[in-house]
PDB file of C-alpha atoms and ligand atoms in Angstrom:
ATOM      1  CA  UNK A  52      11.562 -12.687 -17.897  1.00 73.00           C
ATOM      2  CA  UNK A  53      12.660 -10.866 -21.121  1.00 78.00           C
ATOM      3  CA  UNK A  54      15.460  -7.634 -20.709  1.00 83.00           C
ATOM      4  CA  UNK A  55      12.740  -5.003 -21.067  1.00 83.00           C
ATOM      5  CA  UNK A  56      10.753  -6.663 -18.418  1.00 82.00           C
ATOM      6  CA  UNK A  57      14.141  -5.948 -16.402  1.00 88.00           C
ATOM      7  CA  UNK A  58      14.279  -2.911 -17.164  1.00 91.00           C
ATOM      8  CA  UNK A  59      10.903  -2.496 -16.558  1.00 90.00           C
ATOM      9  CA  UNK A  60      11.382  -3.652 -13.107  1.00 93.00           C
ATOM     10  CA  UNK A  61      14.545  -1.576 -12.936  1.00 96.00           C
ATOM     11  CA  UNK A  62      12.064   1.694 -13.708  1.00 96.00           C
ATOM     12  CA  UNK A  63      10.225   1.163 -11.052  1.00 97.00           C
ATOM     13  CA  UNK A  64      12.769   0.656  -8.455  1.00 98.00           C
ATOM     14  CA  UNK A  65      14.165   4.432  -9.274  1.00 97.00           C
ATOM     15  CA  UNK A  66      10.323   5.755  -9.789  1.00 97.00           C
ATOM     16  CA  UNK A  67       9.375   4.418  -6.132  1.00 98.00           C
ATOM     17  CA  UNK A  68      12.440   5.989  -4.894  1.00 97.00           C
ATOM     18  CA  UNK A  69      11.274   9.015  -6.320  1.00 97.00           C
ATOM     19  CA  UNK A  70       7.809   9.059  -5.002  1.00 97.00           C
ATOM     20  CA  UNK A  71       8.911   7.590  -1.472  1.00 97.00           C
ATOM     21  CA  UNK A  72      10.886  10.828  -1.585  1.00 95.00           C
ATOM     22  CA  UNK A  73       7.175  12.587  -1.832  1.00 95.00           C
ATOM     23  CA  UNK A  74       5.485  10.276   0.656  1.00 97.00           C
ATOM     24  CA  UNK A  75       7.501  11.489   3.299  1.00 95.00           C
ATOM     25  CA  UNK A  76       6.159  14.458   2.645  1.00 95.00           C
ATOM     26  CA  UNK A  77       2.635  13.315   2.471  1.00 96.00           C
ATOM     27  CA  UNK A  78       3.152  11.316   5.896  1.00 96.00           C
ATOM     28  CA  UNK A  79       3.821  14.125   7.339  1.00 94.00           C
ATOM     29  CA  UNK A  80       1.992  17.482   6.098  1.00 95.00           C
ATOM     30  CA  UNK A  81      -1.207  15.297   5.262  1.00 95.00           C
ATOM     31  CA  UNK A  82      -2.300  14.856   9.545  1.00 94.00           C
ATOM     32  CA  UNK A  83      -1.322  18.162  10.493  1.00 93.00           C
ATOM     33  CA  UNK A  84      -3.425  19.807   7.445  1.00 92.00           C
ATOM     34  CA  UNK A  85      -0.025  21.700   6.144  1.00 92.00           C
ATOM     35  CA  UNK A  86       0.256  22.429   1.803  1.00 92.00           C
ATOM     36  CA  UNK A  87       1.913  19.364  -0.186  1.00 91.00           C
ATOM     37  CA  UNK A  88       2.851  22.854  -2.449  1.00 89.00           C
ATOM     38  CA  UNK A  89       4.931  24.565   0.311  1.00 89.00           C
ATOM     39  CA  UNK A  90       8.425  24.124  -0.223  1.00 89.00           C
ATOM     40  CA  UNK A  91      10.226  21.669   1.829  1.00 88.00           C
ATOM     41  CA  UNK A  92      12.195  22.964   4.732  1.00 88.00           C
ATOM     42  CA  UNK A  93      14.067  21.796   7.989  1.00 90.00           C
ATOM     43  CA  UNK A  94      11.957  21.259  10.417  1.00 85.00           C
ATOM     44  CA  UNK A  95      14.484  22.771  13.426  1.00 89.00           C
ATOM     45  CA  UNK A  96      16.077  25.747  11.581  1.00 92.00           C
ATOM     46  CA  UNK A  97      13.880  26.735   8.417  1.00 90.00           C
ATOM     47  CA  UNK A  98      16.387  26.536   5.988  1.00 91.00           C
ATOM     48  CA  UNK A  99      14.931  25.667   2.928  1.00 91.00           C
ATOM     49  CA  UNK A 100      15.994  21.894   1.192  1.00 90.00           C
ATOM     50  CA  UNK A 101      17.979  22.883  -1.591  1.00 89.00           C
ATOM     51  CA  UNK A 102      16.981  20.402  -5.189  1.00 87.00           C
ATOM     52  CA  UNK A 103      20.700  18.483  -4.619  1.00 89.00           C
ATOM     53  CA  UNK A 104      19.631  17.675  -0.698  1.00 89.00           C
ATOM     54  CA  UNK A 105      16.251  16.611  -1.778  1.00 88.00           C
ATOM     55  CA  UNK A 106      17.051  13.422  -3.534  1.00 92.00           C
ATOM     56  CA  UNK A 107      16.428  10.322  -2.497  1.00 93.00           C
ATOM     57  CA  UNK A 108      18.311   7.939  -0.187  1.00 94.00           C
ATOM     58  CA  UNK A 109      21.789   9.689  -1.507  1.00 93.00           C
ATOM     59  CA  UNK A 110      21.441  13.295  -0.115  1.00 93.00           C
ATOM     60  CA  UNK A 111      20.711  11.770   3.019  1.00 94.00           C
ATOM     61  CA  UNK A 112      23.746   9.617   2.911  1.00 94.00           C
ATOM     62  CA  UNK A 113      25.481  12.395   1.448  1.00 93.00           C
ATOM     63  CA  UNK A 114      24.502  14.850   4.614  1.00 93.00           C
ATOM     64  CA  UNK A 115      25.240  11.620   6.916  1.00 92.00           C
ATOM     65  CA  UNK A 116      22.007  12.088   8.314  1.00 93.00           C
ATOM     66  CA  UNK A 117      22.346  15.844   9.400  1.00 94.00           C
ATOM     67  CA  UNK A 118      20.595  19.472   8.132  1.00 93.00           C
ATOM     68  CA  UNK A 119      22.984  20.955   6.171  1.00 91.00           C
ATOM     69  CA  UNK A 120      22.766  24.320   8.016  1.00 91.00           C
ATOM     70  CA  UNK A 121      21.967  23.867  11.771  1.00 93.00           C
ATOM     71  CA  UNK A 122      23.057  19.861  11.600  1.00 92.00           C
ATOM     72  CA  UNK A 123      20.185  18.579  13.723  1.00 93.00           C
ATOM     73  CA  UNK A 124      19.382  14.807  12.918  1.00 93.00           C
ATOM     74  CA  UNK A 125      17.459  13.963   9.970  1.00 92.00           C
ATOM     75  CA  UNK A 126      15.550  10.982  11.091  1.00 92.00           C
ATOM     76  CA  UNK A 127      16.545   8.009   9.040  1.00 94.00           C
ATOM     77  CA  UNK A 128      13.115   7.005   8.232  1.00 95.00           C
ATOM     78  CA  UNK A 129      12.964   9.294   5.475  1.00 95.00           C
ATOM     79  CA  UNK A 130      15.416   7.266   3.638  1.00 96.00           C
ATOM     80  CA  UNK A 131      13.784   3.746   4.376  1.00 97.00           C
ATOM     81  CA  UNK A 132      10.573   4.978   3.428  1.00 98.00           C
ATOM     82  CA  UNK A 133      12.412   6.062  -0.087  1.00 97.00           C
ATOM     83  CA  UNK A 134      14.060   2.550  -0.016  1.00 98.00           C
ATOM     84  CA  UNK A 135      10.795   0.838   0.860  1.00 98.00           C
ATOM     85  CA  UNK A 136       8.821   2.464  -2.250  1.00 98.00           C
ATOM     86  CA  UNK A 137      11.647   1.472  -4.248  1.00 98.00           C
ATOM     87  CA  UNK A 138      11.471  -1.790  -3.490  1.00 98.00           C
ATOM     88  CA  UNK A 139       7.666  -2.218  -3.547  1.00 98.00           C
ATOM     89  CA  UNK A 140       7.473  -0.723  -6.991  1.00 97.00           C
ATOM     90  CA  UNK A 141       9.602  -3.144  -8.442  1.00 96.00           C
ATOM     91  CA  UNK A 142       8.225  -5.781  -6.852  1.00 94.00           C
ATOM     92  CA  UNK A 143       4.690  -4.599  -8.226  1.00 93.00           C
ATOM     93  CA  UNK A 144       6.017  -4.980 -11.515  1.00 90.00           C
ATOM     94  CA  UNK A 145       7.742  -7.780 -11.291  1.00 88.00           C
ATOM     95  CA  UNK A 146       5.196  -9.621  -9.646  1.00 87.00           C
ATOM     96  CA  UNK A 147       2.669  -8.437 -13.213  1.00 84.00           C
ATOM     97  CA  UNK A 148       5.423  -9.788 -15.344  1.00 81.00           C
ATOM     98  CA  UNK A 149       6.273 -12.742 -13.727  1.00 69.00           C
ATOM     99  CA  UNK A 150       3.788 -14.027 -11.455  1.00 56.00           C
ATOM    100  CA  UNK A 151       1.602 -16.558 -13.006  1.00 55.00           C
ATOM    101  CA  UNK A 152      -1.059 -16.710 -10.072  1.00 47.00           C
ATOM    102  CA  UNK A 153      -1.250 -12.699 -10.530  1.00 54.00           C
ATOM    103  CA  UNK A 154      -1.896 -13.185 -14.391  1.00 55.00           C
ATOM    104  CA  UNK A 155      -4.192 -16.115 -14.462  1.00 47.00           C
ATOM    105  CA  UNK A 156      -5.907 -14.182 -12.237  1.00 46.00           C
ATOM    106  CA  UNK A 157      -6.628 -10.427 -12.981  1.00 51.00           C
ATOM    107  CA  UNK A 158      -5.213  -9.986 -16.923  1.00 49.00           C
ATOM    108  CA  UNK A 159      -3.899 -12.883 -18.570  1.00 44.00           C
ATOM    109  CA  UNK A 160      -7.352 -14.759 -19.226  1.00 45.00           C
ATOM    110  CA  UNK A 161      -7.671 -11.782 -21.909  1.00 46.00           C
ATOM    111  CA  UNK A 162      -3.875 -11.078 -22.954  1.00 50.00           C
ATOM    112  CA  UNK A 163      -5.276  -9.559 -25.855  1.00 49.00           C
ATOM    113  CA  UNK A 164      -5.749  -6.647 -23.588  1.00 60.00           C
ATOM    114  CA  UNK A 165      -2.036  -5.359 -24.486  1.00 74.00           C
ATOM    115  CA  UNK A 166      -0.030  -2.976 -23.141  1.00 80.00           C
ATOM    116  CA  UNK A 167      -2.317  -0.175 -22.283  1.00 86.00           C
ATOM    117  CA  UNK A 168      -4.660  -2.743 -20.426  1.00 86.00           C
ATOM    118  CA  UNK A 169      -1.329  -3.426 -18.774  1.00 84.00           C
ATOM    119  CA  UNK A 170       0.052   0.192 -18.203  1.00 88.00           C
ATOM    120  CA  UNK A 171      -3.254   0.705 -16.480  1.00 92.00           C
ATOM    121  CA  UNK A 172      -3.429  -2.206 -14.176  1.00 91.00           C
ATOM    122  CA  UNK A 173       0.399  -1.625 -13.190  1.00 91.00           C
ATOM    123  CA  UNK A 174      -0.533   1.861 -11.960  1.00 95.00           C
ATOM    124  CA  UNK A 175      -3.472   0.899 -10.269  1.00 96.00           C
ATOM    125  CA  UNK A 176      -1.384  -1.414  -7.604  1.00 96.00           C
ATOM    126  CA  UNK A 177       1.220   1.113  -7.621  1.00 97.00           C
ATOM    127  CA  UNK A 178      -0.846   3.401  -6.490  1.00 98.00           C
ATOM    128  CA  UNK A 179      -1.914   1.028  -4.232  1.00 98.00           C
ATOM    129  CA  UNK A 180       1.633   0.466  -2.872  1.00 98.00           C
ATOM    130  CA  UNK A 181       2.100   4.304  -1.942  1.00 98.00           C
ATOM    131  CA  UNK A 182      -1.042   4.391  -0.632  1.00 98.00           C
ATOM    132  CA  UNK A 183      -0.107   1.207   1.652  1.00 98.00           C
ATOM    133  CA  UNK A 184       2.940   2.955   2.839  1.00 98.00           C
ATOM    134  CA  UNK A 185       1.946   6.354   3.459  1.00 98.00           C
ATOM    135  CA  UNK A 186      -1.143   5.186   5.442  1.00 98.00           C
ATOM    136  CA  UNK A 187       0.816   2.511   7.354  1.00 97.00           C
ATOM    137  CA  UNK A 188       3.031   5.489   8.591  1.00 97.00           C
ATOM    138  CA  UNK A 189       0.238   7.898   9.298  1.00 97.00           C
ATOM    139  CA  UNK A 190      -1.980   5.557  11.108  1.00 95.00           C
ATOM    140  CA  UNK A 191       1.568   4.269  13.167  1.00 94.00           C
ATOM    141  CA  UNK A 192       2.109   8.487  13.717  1.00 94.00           C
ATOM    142  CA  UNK A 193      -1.403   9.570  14.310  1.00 94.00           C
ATOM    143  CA  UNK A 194      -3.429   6.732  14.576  1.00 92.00           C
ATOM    144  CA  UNK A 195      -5.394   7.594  12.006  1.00 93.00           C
ATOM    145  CA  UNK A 196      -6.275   6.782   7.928  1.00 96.00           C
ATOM    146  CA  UNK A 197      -7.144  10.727   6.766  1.00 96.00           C
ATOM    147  CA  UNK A 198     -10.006  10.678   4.703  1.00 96.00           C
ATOM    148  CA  UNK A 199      -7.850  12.963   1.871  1.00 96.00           C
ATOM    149  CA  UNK A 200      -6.047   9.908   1.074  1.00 97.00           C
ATOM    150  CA  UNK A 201      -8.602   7.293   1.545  1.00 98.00           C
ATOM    151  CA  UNK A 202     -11.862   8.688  -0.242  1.00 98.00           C
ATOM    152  CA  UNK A 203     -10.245   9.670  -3.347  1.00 98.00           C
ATOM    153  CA  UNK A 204      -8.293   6.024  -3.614  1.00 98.00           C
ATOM    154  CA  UNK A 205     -12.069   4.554  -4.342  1.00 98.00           C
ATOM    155  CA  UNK A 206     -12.382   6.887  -7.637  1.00 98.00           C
ATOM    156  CA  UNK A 207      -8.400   6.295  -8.170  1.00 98.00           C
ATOM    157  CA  UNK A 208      -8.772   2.375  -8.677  1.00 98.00           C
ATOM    158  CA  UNK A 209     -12.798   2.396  -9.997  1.00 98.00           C
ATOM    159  CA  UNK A 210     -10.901   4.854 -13.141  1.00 98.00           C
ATOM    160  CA  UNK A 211      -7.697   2.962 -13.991  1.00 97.00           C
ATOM    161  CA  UNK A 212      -9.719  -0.210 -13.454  1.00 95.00           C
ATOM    162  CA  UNK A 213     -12.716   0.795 -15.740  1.00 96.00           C
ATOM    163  CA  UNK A 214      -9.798   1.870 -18.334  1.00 95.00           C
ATOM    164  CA  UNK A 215      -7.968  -1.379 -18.036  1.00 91.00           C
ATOM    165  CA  UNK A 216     -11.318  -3.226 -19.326  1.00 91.00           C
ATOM    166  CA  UNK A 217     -11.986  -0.719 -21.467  1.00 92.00           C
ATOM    167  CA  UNK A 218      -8.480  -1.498 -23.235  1.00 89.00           C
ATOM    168  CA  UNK A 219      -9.297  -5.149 -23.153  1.00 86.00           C
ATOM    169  CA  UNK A 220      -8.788  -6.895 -19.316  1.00 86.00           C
ATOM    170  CA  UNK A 221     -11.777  -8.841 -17.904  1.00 88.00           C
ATOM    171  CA  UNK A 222     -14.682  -7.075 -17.051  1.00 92.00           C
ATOM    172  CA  UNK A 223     -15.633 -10.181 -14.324  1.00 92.00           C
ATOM    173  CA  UNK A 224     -12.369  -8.381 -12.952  1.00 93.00           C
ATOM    174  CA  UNK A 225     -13.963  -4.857 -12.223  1.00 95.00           C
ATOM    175  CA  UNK A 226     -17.504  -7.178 -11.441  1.00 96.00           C
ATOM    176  CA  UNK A 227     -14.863  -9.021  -8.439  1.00 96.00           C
ATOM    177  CA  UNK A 228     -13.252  -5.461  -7.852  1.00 97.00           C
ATOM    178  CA  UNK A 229     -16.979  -3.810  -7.070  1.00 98.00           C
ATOM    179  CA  UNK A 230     -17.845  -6.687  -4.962  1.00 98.00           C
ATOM    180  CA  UNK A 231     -15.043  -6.867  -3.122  1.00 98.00           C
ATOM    181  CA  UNK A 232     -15.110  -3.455  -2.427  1.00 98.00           C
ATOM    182  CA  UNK A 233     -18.487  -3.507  -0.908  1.00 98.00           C
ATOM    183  CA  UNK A 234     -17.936  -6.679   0.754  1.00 98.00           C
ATOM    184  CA  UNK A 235     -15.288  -5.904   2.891  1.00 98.00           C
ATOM    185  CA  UNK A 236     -16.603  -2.426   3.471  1.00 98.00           C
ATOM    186  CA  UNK A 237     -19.429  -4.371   4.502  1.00 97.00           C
ATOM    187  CA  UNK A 238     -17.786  -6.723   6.687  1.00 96.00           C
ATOM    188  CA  UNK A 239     -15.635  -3.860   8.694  1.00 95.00           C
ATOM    189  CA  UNK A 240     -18.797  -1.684   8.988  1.00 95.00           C
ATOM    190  CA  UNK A 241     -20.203  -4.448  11.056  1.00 94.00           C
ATOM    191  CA  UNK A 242     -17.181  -5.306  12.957  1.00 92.00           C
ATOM    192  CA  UNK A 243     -16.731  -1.746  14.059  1.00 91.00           C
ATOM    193  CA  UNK A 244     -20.773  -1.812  15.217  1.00 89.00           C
ATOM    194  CA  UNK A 245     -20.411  -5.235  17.198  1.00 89.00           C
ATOM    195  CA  UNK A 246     -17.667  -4.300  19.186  1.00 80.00           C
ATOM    196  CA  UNK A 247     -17.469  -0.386  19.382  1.00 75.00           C
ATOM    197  CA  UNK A 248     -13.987   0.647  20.304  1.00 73.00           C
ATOM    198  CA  UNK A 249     -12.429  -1.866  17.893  1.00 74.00           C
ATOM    199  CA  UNK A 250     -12.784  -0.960  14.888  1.00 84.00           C
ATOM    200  CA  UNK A 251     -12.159   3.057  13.842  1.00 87.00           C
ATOM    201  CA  UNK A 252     -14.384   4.662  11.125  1.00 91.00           C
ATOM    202  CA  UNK A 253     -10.785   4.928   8.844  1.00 94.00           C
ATOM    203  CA  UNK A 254     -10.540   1.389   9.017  1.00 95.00           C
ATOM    204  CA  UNK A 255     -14.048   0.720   7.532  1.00 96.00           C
ATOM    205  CA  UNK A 256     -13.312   3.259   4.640  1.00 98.00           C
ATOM    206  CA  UNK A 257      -9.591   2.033   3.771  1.00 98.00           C
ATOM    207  CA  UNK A 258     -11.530  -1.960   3.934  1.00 98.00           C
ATOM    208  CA  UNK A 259     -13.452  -0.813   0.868  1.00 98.00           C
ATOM    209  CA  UNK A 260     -10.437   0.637  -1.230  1.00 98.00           C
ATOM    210  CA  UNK A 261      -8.307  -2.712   0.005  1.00 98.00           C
ATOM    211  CA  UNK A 262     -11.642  -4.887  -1.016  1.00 98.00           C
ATOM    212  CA  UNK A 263     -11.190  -3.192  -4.395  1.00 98.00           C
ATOM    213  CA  UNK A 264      -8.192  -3.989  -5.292  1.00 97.00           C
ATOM    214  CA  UNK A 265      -8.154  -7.790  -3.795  1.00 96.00           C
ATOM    215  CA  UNK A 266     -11.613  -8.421  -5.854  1.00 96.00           C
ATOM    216  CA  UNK A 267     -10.118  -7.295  -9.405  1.00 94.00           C
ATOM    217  CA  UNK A 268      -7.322 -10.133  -8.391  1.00 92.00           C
ATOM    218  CA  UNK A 269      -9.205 -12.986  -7.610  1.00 92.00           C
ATOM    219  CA  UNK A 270     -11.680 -14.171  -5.156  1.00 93.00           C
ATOM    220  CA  UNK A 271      -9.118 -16.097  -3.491  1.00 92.00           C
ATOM    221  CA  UNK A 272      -6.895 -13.273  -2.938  1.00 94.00           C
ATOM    222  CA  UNK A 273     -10.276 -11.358  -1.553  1.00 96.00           C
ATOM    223  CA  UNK A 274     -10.754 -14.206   1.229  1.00 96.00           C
ATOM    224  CA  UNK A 275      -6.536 -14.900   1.722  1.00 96.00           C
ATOM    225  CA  UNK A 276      -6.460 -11.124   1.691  1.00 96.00           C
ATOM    226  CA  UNK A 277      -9.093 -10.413   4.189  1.00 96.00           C
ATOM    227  CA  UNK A 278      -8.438 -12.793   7.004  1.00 96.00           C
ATOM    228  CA  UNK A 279      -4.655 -12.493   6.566  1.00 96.00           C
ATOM    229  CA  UNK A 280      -4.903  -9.181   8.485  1.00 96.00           C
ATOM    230  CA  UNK A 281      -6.906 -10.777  11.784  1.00 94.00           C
ATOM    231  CA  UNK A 282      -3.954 -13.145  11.589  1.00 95.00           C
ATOM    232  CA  UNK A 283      -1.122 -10.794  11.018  1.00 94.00           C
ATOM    233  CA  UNK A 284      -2.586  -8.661  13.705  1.00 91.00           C
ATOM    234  CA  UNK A 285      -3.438 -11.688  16.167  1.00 90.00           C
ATOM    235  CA  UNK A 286       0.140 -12.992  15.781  1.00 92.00           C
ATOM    236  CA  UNK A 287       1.566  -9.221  16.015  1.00 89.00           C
ATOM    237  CA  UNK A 288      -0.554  -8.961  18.927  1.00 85.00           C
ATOM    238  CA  UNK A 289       0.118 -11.658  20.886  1.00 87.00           C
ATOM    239  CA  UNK A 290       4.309 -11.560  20.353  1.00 88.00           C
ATOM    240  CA  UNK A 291       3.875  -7.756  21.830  1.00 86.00           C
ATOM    241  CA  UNK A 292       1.604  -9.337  24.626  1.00 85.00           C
ATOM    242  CA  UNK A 293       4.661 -11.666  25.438  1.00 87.00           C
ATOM    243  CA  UNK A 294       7.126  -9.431  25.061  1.00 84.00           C
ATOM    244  CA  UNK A 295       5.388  -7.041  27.706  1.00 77.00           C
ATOM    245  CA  UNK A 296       5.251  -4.481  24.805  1.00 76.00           C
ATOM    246  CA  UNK A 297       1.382  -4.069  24.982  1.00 73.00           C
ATOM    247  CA  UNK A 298      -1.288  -5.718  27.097  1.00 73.00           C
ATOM    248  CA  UNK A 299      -4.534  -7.244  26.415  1.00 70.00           C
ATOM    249  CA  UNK A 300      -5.833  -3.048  26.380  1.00 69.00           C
ATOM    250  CA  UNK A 301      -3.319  -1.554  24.385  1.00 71.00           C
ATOM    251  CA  UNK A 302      -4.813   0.362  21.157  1.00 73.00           C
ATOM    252  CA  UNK A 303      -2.472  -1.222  18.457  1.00 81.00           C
ATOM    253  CA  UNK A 304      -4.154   0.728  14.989  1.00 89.00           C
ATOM    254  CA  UNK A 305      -5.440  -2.166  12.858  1.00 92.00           C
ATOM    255  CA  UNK A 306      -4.446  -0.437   9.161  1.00 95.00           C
ATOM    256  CA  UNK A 307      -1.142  -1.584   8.944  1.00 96.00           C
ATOM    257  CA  UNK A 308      -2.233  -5.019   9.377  1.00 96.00           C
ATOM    258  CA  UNK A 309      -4.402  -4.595   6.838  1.00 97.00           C
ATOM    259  CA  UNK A 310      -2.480  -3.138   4.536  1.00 97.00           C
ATOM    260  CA  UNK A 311      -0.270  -6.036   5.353  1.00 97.00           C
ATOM    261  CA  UNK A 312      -2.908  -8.520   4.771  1.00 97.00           C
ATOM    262  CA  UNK A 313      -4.039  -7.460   1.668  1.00 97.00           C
ATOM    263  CA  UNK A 314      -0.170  -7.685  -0.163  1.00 97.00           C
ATOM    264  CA  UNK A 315       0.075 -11.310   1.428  1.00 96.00           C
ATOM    265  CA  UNK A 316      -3.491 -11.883  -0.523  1.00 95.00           C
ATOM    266  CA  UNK A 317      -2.407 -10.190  -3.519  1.00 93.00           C
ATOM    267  CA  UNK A 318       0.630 -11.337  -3.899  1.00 90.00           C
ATOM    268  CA  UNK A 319      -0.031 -15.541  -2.732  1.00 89.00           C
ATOM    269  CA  UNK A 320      -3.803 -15.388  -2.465  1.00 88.00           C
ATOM    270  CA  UNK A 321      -4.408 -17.494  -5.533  1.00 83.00           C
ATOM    271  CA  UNK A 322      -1.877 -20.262  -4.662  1.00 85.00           C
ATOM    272  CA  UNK A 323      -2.977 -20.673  -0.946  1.00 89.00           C
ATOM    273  CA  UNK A 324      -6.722 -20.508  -2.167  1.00 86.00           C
ATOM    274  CA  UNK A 325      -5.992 -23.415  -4.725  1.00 85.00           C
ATOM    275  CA  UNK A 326      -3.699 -25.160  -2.137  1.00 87.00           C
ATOM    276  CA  UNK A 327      -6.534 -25.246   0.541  1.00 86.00           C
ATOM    277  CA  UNK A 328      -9.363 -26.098  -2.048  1.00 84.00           C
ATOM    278  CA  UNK A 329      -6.735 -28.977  -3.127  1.00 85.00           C
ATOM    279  CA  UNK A 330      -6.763 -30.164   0.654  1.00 84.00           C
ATOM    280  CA  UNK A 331     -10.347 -30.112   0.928  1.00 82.00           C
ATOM    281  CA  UNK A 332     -10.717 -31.902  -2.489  1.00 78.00           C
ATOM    282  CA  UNK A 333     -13.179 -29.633  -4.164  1.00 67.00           C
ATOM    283  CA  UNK A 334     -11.420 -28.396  -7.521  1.00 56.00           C
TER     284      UNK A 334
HETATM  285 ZN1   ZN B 651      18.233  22.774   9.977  1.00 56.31          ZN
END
């Protein structure tokens, strides 16, 4: 990796800090309908969060974890969720610099594309990492995946993706992305019918958006990506089981496993797809 792809990856580290600063926000006003416009405010006292409280990681280190004015807790999730989105973002971009699988894959079989094909790609699974976050948290919270941030995430990624062939990446990619999409949508849809009380109506919606963005990767990262969650969740499952945490009735919400599974397909899906094809000695 050259220095501007370091400093590339740099960027992002301080613009997911930034915007895991506003996903707090969103994971919490989104499920309980309030404005993302209303000022921010404590939550115990009213007073309003001054601009040098309000950013990220260091106010709340700087407050040690307190409200300035009536010194109730600040929960220290607010930071990790900053630090989190940090760290995602630069791993999005490094991962588009530097991971070969990733670039075989989704952009570098046209690299003529350039940087705006690029640009647009890197937002797209961006997006897609605040969107992973802020839903993981929400469905954790709430157990639920609000349609206001699901539903528009399908126009989100069908624009940027459109624009990134547009500006010279594969179209097969945004053929795989519109498969994928349906596919998976597809395959929850049916789940949810076959054995009602499984599967929630969110989950079926946030499968398409996830089927999306594993499709424009690869079809290996669609398959990796899409049974990685049954076996995050099975594993997940069956360690709470043992550890007396949940029993075999416990509602455990399935979207951060598949949020989960679809980063462990879109980051490795390509490699463990060519590994296993290499074991069964078809390619
Ligand atoms: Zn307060």
């Amino acid at each position: 990796m050259t220095a501007l792809a370091w400093f590339l990856v740099a960027f992002a580290a301080l613009l997911g800090l930034i915007i895991g600063s506003f996903l707090n926000v969103v994971i919490y006003r989104v499920p309980a309908g309030i404005p993302l416009t209303r000022p921010s405010q404590c939550p115990h006292c009213d007073a309003p969060v001054r601009p040098w409280q309000n950013v990220p990681v260091l106010s709340w280190l700087l407050l040690r974890g307190k409200c300035a004015n009536c010194t109730s807790p600040i929960s220290v999730r607010y930071p990790l969720v900053e630090l989190a989105t940090g760290g995602a973002f630069a791993g999005v971009v490094w991962m588009l610099l530097g991971n070969d699988a990733f670039r075989l894959a989704s952009f570098a079989q046209r690299p003529e594309g350039g940087a705006l094909a690029f640009a647009l790609i890197a937002i797209a699974f961006l997006y897609l990492a605040a969107i992973s976050i802020a839903l993981t948290m929400i469905d954790l919270d709430t157990r639920r995946l609000p349609n206001a941030i699901v539903l528009p995430s399908y126009v989100v990624l069908a624009v940027l993706f459109t624009g990134a062939c547009l500006a010279g990446a594969p179209w097969e990619a945004l053929l795989r992305a519109a498969v994928g999409g349906a596919a998976l949508f597809a395959f929850y849809w049916v789940l949810r019918f076959a054995k009602p009380g499984g599967m929630g109506g969110g989950d079926v919606k946030l499968a398409g958006v996830l089927g999306m963005a594993l499709g424009w990767v690869g079809w290996g990262t669609l398959i990796v990506g899409a049974f990685a969650a049954f076996l995050v969740g099975g594993v997940i499952g069956i360690g709470m089981m043992l550890a007396h945490r949940a029993t075999r009735k416990t509602a455990i919400p399935f979207g951060p496993f598949m949020v989960l599974g679809a980063w462990i397909g879109i980051v490795a899906g390509e490699s463990i797809a060519r590994w296993y094809t290499g074991l069964l000695g078809v390619s």
